[in-house]
Coordinates of C-alpha atoms in Angstrom, one line a residue:
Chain A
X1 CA -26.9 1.1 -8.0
X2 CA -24.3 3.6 -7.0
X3 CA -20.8 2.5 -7.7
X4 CA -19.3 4.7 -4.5
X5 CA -21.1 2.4 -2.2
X6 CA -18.9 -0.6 -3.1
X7 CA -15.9 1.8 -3.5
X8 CA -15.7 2.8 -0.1
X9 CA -16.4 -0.2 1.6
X10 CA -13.7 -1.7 -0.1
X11 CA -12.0 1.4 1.4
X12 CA -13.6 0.2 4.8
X13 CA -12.1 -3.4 4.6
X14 CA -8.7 -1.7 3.9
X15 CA -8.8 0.0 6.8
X16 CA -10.2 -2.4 9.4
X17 CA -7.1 -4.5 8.1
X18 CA -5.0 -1.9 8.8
X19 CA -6.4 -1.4 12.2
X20 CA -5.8 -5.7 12.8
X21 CA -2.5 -5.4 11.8
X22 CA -1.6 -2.2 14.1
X23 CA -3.5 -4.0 17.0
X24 CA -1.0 -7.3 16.3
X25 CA 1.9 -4.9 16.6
X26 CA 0.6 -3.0 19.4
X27 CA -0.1 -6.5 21.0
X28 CA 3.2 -7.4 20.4
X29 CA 4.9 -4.4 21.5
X30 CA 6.9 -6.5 24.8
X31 CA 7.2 -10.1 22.1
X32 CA 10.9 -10.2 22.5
X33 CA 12.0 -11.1 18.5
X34 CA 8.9 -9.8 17.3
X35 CA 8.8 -8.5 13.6
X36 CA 6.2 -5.8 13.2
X37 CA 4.1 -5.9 10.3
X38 CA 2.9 -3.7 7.6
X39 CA -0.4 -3.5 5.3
X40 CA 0.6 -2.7 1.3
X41 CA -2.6 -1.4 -0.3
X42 CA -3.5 -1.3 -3.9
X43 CA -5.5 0.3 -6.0
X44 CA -8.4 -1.8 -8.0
X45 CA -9.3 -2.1 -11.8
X46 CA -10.3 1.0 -13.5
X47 CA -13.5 1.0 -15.5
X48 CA -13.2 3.0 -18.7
X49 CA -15.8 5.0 -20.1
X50 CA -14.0 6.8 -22.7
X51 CA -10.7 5.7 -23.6
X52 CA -7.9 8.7 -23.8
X53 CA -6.6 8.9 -27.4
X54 CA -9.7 7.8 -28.9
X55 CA -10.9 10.2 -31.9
X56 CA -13.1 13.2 -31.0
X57 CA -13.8 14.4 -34.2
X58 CA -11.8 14.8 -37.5
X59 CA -7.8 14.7 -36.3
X60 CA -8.7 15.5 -32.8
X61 CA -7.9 12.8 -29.8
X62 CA -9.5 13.0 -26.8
X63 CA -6.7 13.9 -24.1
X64 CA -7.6 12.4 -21.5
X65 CA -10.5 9.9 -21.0
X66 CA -12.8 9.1 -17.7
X67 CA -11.6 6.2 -15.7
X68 CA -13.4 5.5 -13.1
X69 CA -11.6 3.7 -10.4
X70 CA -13.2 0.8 -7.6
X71 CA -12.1 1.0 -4.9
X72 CA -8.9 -1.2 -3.1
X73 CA -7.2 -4.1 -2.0
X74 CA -4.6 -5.2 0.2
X75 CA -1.8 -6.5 -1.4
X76 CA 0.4 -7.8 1.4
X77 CA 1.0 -7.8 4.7
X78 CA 4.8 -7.3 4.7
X79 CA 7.2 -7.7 7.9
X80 CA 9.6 -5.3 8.3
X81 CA 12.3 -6.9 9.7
X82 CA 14.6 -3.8 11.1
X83 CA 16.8 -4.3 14.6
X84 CA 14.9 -4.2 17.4
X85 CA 16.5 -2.8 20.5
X86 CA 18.6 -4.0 23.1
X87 CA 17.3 -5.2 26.4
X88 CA 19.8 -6.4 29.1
X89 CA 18.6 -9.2 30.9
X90 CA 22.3 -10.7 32.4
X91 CA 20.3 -14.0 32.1
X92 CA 23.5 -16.5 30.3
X93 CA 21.5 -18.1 27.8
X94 CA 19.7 -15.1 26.7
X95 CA 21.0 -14.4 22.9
X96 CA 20.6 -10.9 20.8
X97 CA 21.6 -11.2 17.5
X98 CA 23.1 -8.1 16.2
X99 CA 22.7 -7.8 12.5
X100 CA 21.4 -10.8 10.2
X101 CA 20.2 -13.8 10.8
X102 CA 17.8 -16.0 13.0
X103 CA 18.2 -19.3 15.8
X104 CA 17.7 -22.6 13.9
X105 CA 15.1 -24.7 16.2
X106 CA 13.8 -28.1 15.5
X107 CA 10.2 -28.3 15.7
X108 CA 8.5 -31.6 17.7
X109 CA 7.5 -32.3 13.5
X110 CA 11.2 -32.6 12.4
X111 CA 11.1 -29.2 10.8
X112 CA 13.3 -26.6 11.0
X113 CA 11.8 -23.1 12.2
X114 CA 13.5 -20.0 12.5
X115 CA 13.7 -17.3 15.3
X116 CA 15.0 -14.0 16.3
X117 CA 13.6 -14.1 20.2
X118 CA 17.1 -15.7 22.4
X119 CA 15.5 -16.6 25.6
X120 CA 16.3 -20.0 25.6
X121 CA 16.2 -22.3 28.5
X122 CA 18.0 -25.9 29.8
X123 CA 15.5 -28.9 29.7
X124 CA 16.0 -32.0 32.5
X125 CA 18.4 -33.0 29.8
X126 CA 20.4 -30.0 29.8
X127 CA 19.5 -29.3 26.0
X128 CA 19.3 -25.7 25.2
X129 CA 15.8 -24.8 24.0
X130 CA 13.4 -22.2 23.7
X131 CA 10.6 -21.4 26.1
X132 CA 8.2 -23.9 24.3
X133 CA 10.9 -26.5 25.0
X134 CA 12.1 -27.2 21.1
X135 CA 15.8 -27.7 21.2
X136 CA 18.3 -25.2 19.2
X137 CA 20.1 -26.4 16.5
X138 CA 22.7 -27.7 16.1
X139 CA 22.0 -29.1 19.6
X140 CA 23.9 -28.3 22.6
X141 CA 23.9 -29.8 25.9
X142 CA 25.1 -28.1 28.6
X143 CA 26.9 -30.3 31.5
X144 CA 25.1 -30.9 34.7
X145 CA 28.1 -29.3 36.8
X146 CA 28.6 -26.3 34.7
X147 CA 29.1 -23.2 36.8
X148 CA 29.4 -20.5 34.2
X149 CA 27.8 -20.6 30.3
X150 CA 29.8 -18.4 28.1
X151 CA 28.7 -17.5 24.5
X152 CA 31.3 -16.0 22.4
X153 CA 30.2 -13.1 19.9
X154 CA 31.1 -15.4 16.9
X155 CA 28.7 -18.2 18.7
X156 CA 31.2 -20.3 20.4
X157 CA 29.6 -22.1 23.5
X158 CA 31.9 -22.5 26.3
X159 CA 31.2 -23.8 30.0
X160 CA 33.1 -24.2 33.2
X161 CA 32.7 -27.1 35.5
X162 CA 33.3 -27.8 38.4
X163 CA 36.7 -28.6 39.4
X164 CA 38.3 -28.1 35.7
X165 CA 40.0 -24.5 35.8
X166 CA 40.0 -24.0 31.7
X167 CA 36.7 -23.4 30.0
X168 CA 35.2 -26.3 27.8
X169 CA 34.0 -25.9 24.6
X170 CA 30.8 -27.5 24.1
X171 CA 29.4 -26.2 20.1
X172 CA 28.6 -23.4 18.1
X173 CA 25.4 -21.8 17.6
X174 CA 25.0 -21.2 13.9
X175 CA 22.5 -19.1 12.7
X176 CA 20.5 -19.1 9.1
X177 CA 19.9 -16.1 7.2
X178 CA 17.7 -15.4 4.0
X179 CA 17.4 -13.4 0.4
X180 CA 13.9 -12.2 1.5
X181 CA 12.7 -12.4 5.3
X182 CA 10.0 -10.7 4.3
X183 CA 8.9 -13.7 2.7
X184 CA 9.4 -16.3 5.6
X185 CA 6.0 -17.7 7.1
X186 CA 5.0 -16.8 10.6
X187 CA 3.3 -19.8 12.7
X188 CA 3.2 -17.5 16.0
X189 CA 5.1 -18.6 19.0
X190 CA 8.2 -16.1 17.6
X191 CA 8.8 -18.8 15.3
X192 CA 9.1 -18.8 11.2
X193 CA 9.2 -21.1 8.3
X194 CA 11.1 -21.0 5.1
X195 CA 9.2 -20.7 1.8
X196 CA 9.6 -20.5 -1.9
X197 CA 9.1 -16.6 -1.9
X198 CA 11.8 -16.3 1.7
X199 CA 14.9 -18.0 -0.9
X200 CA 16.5 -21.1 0.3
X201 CA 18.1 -20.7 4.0
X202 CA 21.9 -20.4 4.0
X203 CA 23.7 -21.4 7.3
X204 CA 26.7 -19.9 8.5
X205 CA 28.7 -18.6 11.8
X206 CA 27.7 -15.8 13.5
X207 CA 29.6 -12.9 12.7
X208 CA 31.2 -14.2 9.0
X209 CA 30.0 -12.4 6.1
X210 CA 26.6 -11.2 6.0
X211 CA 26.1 -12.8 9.0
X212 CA 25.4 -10.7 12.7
X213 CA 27.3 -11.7 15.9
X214 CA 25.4 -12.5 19.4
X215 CA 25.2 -10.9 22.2
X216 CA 24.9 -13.3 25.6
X217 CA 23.0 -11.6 28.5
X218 CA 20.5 -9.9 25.7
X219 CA 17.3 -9.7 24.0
X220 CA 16.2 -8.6 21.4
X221 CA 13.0 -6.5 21.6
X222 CA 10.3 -5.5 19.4
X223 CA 10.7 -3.4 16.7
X224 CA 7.6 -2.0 17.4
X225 CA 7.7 1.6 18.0
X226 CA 4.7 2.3 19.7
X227 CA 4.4 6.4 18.9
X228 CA 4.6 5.2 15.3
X229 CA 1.6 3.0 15.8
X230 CA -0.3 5.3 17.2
X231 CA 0.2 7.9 14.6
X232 CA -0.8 5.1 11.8
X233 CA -4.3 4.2 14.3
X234 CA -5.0 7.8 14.0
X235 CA -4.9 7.5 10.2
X236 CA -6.4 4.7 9.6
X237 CA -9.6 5.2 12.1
X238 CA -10.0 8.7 10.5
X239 CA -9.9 7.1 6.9
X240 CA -12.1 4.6 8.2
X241 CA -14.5 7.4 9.3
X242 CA -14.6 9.6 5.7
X243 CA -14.8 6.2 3.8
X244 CA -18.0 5.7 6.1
X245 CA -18.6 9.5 5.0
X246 CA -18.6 8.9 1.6
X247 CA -21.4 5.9 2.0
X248 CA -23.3 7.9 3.9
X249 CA -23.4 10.8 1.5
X250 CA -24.2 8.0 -1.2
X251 CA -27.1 6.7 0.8
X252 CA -28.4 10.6 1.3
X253 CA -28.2 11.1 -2.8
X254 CA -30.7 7.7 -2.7
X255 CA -32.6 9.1 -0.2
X256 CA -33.0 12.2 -2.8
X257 CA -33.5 10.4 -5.2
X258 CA -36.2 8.7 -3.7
X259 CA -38.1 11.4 -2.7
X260 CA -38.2 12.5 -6.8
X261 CA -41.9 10.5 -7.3
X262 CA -44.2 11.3 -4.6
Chain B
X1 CA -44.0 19.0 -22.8
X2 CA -41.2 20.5 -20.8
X3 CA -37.8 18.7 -21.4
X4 CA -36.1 21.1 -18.7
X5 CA -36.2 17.7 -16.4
X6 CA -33.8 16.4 -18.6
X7 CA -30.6 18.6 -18.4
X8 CA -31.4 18.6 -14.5
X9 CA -31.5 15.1 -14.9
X10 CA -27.8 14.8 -16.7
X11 CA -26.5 16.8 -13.7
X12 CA -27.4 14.9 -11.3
X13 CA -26.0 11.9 -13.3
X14 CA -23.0 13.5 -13.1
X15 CA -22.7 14.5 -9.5
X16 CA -23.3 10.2 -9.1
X17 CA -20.3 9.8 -11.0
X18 CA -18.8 12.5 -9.1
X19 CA -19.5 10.8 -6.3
X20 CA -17.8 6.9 -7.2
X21 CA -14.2 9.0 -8.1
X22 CA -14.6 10.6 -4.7
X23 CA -15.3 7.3 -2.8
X24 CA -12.1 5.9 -5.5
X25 CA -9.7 8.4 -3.9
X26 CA -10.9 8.3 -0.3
X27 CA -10.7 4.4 -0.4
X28 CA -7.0 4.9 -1.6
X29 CA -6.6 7.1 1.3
X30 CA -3.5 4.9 2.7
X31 CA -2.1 3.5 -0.8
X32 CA 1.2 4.3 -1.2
X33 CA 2.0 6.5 -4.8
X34 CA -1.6 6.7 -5.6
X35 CA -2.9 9.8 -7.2
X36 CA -6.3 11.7 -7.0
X37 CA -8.2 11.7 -9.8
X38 CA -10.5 14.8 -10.6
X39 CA -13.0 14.7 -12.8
X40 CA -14.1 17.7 -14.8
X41 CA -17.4 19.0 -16.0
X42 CA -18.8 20.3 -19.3
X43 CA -21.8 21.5 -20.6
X44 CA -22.7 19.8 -24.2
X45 CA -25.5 20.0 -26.5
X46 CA -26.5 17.5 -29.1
X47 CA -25.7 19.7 -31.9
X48 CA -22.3 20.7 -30.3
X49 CA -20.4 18.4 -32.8
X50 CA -21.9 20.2 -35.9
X51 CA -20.7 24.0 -34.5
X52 CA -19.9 25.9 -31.5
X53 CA -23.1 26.4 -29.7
X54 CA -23.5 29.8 -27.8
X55 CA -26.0 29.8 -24.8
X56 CA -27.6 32.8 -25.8
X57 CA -29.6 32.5 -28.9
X58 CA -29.4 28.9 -29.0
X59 CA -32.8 27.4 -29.7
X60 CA -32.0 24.1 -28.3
X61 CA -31.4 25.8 -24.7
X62 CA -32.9 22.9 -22.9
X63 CA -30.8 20.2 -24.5
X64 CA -28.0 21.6 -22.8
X65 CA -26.7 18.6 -20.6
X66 CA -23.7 18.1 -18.1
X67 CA -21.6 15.6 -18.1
X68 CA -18.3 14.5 -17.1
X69 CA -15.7 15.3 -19.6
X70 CA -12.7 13.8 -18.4
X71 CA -11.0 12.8 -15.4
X72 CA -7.8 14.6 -14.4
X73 CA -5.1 12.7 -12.5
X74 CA -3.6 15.3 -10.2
X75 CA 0.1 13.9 -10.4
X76 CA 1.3 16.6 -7.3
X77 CA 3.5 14.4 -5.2
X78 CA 2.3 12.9 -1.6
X79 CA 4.0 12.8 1.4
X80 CA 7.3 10.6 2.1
X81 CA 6.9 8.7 5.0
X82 CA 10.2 7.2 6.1
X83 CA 10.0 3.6 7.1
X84 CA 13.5 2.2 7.7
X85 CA 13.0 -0.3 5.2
X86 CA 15.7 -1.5 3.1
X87 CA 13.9 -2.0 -0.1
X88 CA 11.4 0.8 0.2
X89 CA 12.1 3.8 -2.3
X90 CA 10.1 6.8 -3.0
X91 CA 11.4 9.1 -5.5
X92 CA 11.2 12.8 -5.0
X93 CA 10.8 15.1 -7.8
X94 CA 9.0 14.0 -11.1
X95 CA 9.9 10.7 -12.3
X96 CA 8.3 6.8 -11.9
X97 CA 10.1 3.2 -11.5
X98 CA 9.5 1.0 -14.6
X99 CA 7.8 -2.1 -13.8
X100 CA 8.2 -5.3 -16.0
X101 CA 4.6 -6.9 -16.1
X102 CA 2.8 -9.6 -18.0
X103 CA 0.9 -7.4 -20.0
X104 CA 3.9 -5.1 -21.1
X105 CA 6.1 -2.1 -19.4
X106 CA 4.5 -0.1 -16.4
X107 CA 5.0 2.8 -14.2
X108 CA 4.3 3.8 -10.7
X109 CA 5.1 6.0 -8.3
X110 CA 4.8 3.5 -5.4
X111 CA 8.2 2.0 -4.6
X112 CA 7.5 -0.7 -1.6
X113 CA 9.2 -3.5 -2.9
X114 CA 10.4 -6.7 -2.1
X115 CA 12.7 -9.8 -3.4
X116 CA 11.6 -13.2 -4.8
X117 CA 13.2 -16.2 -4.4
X118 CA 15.7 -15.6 -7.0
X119 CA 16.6 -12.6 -4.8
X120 CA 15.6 -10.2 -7.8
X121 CA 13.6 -6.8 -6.6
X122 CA 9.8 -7.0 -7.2
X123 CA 6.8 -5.5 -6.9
X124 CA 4.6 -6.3 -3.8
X125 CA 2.7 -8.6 -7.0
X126 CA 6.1 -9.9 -8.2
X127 CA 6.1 -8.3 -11.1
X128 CA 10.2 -6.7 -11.7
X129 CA 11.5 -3.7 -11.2
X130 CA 13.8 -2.8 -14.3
X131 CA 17.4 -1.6 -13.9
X132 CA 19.2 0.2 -16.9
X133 CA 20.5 -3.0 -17.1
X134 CA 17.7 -5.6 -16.8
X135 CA 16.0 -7.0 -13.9
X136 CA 18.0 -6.0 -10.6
X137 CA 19.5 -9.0 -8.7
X138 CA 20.4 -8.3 -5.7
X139 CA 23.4 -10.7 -3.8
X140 CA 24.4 -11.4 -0.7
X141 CA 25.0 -8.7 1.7
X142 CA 23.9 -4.9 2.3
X143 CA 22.1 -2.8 -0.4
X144 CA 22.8 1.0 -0.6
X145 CA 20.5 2.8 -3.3
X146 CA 22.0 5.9 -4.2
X147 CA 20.0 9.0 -4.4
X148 CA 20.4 8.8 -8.5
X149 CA 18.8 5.3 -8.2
X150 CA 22.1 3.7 -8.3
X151 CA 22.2 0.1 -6.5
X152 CA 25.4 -1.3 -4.5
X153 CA 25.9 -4.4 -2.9
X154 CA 28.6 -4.4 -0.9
X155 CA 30.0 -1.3 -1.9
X156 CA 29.9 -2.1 -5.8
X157 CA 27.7 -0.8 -7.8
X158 CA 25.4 -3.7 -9.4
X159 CA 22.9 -1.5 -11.3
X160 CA 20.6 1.7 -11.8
X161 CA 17.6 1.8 -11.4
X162 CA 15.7 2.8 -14.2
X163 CA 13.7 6.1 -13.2
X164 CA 11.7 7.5 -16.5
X165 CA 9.6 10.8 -16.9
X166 CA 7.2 11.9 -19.7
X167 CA 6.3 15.1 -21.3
X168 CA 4.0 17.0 -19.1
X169 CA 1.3 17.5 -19.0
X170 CA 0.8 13.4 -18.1
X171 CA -0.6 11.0 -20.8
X172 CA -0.6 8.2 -18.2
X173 CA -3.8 5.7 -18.1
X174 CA -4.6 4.1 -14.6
X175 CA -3.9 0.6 -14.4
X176 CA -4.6 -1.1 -11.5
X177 CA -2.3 -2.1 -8.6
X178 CA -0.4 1.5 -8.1
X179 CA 0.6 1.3 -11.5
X180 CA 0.2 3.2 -14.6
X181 CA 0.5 3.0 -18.3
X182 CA 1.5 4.8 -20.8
X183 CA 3.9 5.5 -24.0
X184 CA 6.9 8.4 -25.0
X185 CA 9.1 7.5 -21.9
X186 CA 12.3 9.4 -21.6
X187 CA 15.2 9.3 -18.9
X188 CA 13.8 11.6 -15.7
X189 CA 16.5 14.6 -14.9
X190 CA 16.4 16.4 -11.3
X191 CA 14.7 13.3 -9.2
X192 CA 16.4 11.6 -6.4
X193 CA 15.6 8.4 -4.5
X194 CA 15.3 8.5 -1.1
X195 CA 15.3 4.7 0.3
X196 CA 13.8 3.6 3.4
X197 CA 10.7 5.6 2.6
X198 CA 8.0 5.3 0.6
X199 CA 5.2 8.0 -1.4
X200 CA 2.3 8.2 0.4
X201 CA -1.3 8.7 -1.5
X202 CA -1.4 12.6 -2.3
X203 CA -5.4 12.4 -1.3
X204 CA -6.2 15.1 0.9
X205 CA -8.7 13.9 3.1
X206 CA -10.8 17.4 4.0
X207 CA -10.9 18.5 0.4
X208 CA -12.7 15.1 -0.4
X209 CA -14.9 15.8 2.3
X210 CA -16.0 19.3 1.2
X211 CA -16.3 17.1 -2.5
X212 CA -18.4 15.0 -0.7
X213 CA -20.4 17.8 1.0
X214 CA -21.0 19.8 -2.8
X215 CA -22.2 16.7 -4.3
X216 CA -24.6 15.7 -2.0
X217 CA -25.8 19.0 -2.1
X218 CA -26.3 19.8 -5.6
X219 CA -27.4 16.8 -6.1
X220 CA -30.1 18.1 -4.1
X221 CA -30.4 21.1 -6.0
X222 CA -31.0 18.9 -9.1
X223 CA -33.7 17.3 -7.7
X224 CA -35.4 20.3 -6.0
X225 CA -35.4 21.3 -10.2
X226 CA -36.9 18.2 -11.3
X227 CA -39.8 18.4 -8.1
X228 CA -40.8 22.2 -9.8
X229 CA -40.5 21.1 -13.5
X230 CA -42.8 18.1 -12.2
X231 CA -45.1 20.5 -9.9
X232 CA -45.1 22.9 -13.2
X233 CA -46.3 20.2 -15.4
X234 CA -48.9 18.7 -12.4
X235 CA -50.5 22.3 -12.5
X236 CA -50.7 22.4 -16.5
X237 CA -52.9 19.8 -16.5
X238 CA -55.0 21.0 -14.4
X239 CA -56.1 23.5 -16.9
X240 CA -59.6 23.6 -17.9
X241 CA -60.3 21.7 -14.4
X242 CA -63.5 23.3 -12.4

């Protein structure tokens, strides 16, 4: 059976993963703290049918042999975890962090998971949380009669209440950064877990070395830039289309073929 | 017994096998630092390794048969695509990263790399990129590589990384996952690194297409040959039929 059959629609799967992944980011576009992601492809094994350097004759060497190649695979799906931009939402617990680093959140299975999207919230108890109501840590809880919530750049939590002129200090955000985030594991909801491959979380204040600083009344946006996308759709539906070419020319040699004995 | 059928048979063999390096370089369409591969033809005859054979009084002219005599890789840089990434590296001009594998040294031209654990750069497989000084381990903080492949941390230079060439033209075997292998390394001169982009595959699309368009074509051609030898044949036998 033809060989370039089996090539190209390995070339086929390679794109239509290329088209998921592009459709995630696209989806994504508005996920405040989303990470977009990107397909790595690889070539496959090479089947040789005659080895370059192998004798010709007497003293000769052929110079270069014929490889014949099959086809692709993807080799990862890597996050790409550049600053996203700035949105200004004057909301006081919204938190952009500018530079390194993600939000330590405790997950309801005593886990710690890792995130870049601020929007976080007050439960009944006054805990800061995020929007799926898992509490930030180190764990802050903010008064009942707090008029004003302000987060220093270096993540300093401050609050005035009622009737007390001077501000209170009530914690510090910390934040967690790592050798490799392109290693971390996503479990959706913005949210990401450490792994063998991410290195081992170091914890640290905002804004000391390596670390970024916050911004209160921000969020971070996507760093999905949309033209971009677009531009890599166009690609990877047109190399969908000539892989699909390439099939179909191999199905017309059959056809040929077929028609030798009549 | 005409045995014309046969050389028309060996070129259509050929335009088969033309066909699975075709599909090869249009399924690496969107694989960064691949190259196209292009295969080239020759005409042989059995007694070809006893002497030079000329066409013309050859007696043997319907033993001459096509086939594919070897398979080029076009090493013509692709397109750098700029990605913002920190640890993606495409080098312009000639020159490939050295890659540390389990089956000995490699080279590629596709520079999207990552860390592992033990913060170290790697391949997309894991498999090191070499430094002139070992494996590059990168520490805490921001990574600046220079356009002579030089790394800093910080500000400090850390390590170089290690950016061959080889006498042209290429002796380079395919090996699978972007990478290549081969032997008679030597320091590349006039490259730069460019990071926070990466080589994209150097496979132009409508040239494969018009590939794709000549093969299925002669391909044709060679079976149109084989129908007449066949029909020829058909009506010798009917000789001597009433």
């Amino acid at each position: 059976m033809m060989r370039a059959l089996y090539i190209s629609a390995s070339g086929m799967e390679a794109q239509q993963l290329n088209i998921d992944i592009i459709s995630n980011n696209l989806a994504n576009v508005n996920t405040s703290g989303f990470k977009k992601s990107r397909g790595d492809f690889q070539d496959l094994l090479y089947q040789t049918i005659r080895m370059a350097g192998a004798p010709s004759g007497t003293g000769t060497q052929v110079p270069a042999g014929i490889q014949i190649g099959s086809g692709v695979r993807s080799a990862a799906v890597q996050k790409i975890f550049t600053q996203g931009d700035f949105q200004n939402t004057q909301n006081s617990l919204d938190l952009a962090i500018e530079g390194e680093g993600f939000f330590q959140v405790s997950l309801p299975d005593g886990t710690t998971g890792y995130t870049r999207a601020g929007a976080f919230k007050k439960d009944n108890a006054g805990r800061m949380v995020t929007s799926d109501g898992y509490t930030v840590e180190p764990a802050i809880t903010i008064p009942a009669d707090t008029l004003n919530i302000t987060v220093s750049a270096n993540g300093i939590v401050s609050v005035l209440q009622a009737g007390n002129p001077i501000p209170t200090e009530i914690g510090t955000i910390q934040l967690t950064r790592f050798s490799n985030p392109s290693g971390l594991n996503s479990i959706g909801r913005n949210l990401f877990l450490e792994t063998a491959a991410s290195g081992e979380a170091v914890t640290g204040n905002a804004g000391e070395l390596g670390f970024g600083t916050l911004a209160q009344g921000f969020l971070e946006s996507s760093n999905v830039n949309i033209a971009e996308e677009l531009v890599n759709m166009i690609i990877g539906q047109r190399a969908y289309e000539i892989n699909s070419k390439a099939i179909q020319t191999a199905d017309d040699m059959m056809r040929t073929s077929n028609e030798l004995k009549r | 017994m005409n045995r014309g059928i046969y050389p028309a048979l060996s070129g259509g063999i050929a335009y088969e096998r033309l066909l699975s390096v075709i599909s090869n370089n249009v399924a690496n369409l969107n694989t960064s630092g691949y190259k196209i591969d292009r295969p080239i033809f020759r005409v042989d005859t059995p007694s070809s390794t006893q002497g030079a054979a000329s066409l013309g009084n050859n007696p043997h002219r319907d033993k001459f048969f096509t086939e594919i005599d070897r398979i080029f890789t076009d090493f013509g840089s692709g397109a750098i695509k700029q990605t913002g990434n920190t640890l993606d590296l495409a080098i312009e001009g000639d020159g490939f990263f050295v890659v540390s594998t389990p089956d000995g040294q490699r080279y590629t031209r596709s520079g999207a790399f990552t860390l592992n654990s033990s913060n170290t750069l790697t391949t997309m497989d894991g498999h090191m990129v070499m430094g002139e000084s070992g494996p590059i381990v990168l520490g805490e903080g921001s990574v600046v590589i220079d356009p002579e492949g030089g790394v800093s941390v910080n500000g400090t230079e850390i390590n170089r990384l290690k950016i061959v060439d080889f006498d042209k033209p290429y002796n380079l075997q395919k090996d699978n996952n972007n990478m290549f292998k081969g032997t008679g390394e030597k320091p590349a001169e006039g490259y730069s690194v460019v990071q926070g982009a990466i080589e994209l595959s150097n496979v132009n699309p409508v040239k494969e297409m018009a590939a794709m368009i000549e093969v299925l074509r002669g391909y044709e051609s060679y079976r149109k040959v084989m129908t007449t030898i066949d029909e020829t044949t058909a009506r010798a036998n009917e000789i001597g039929r009433t």
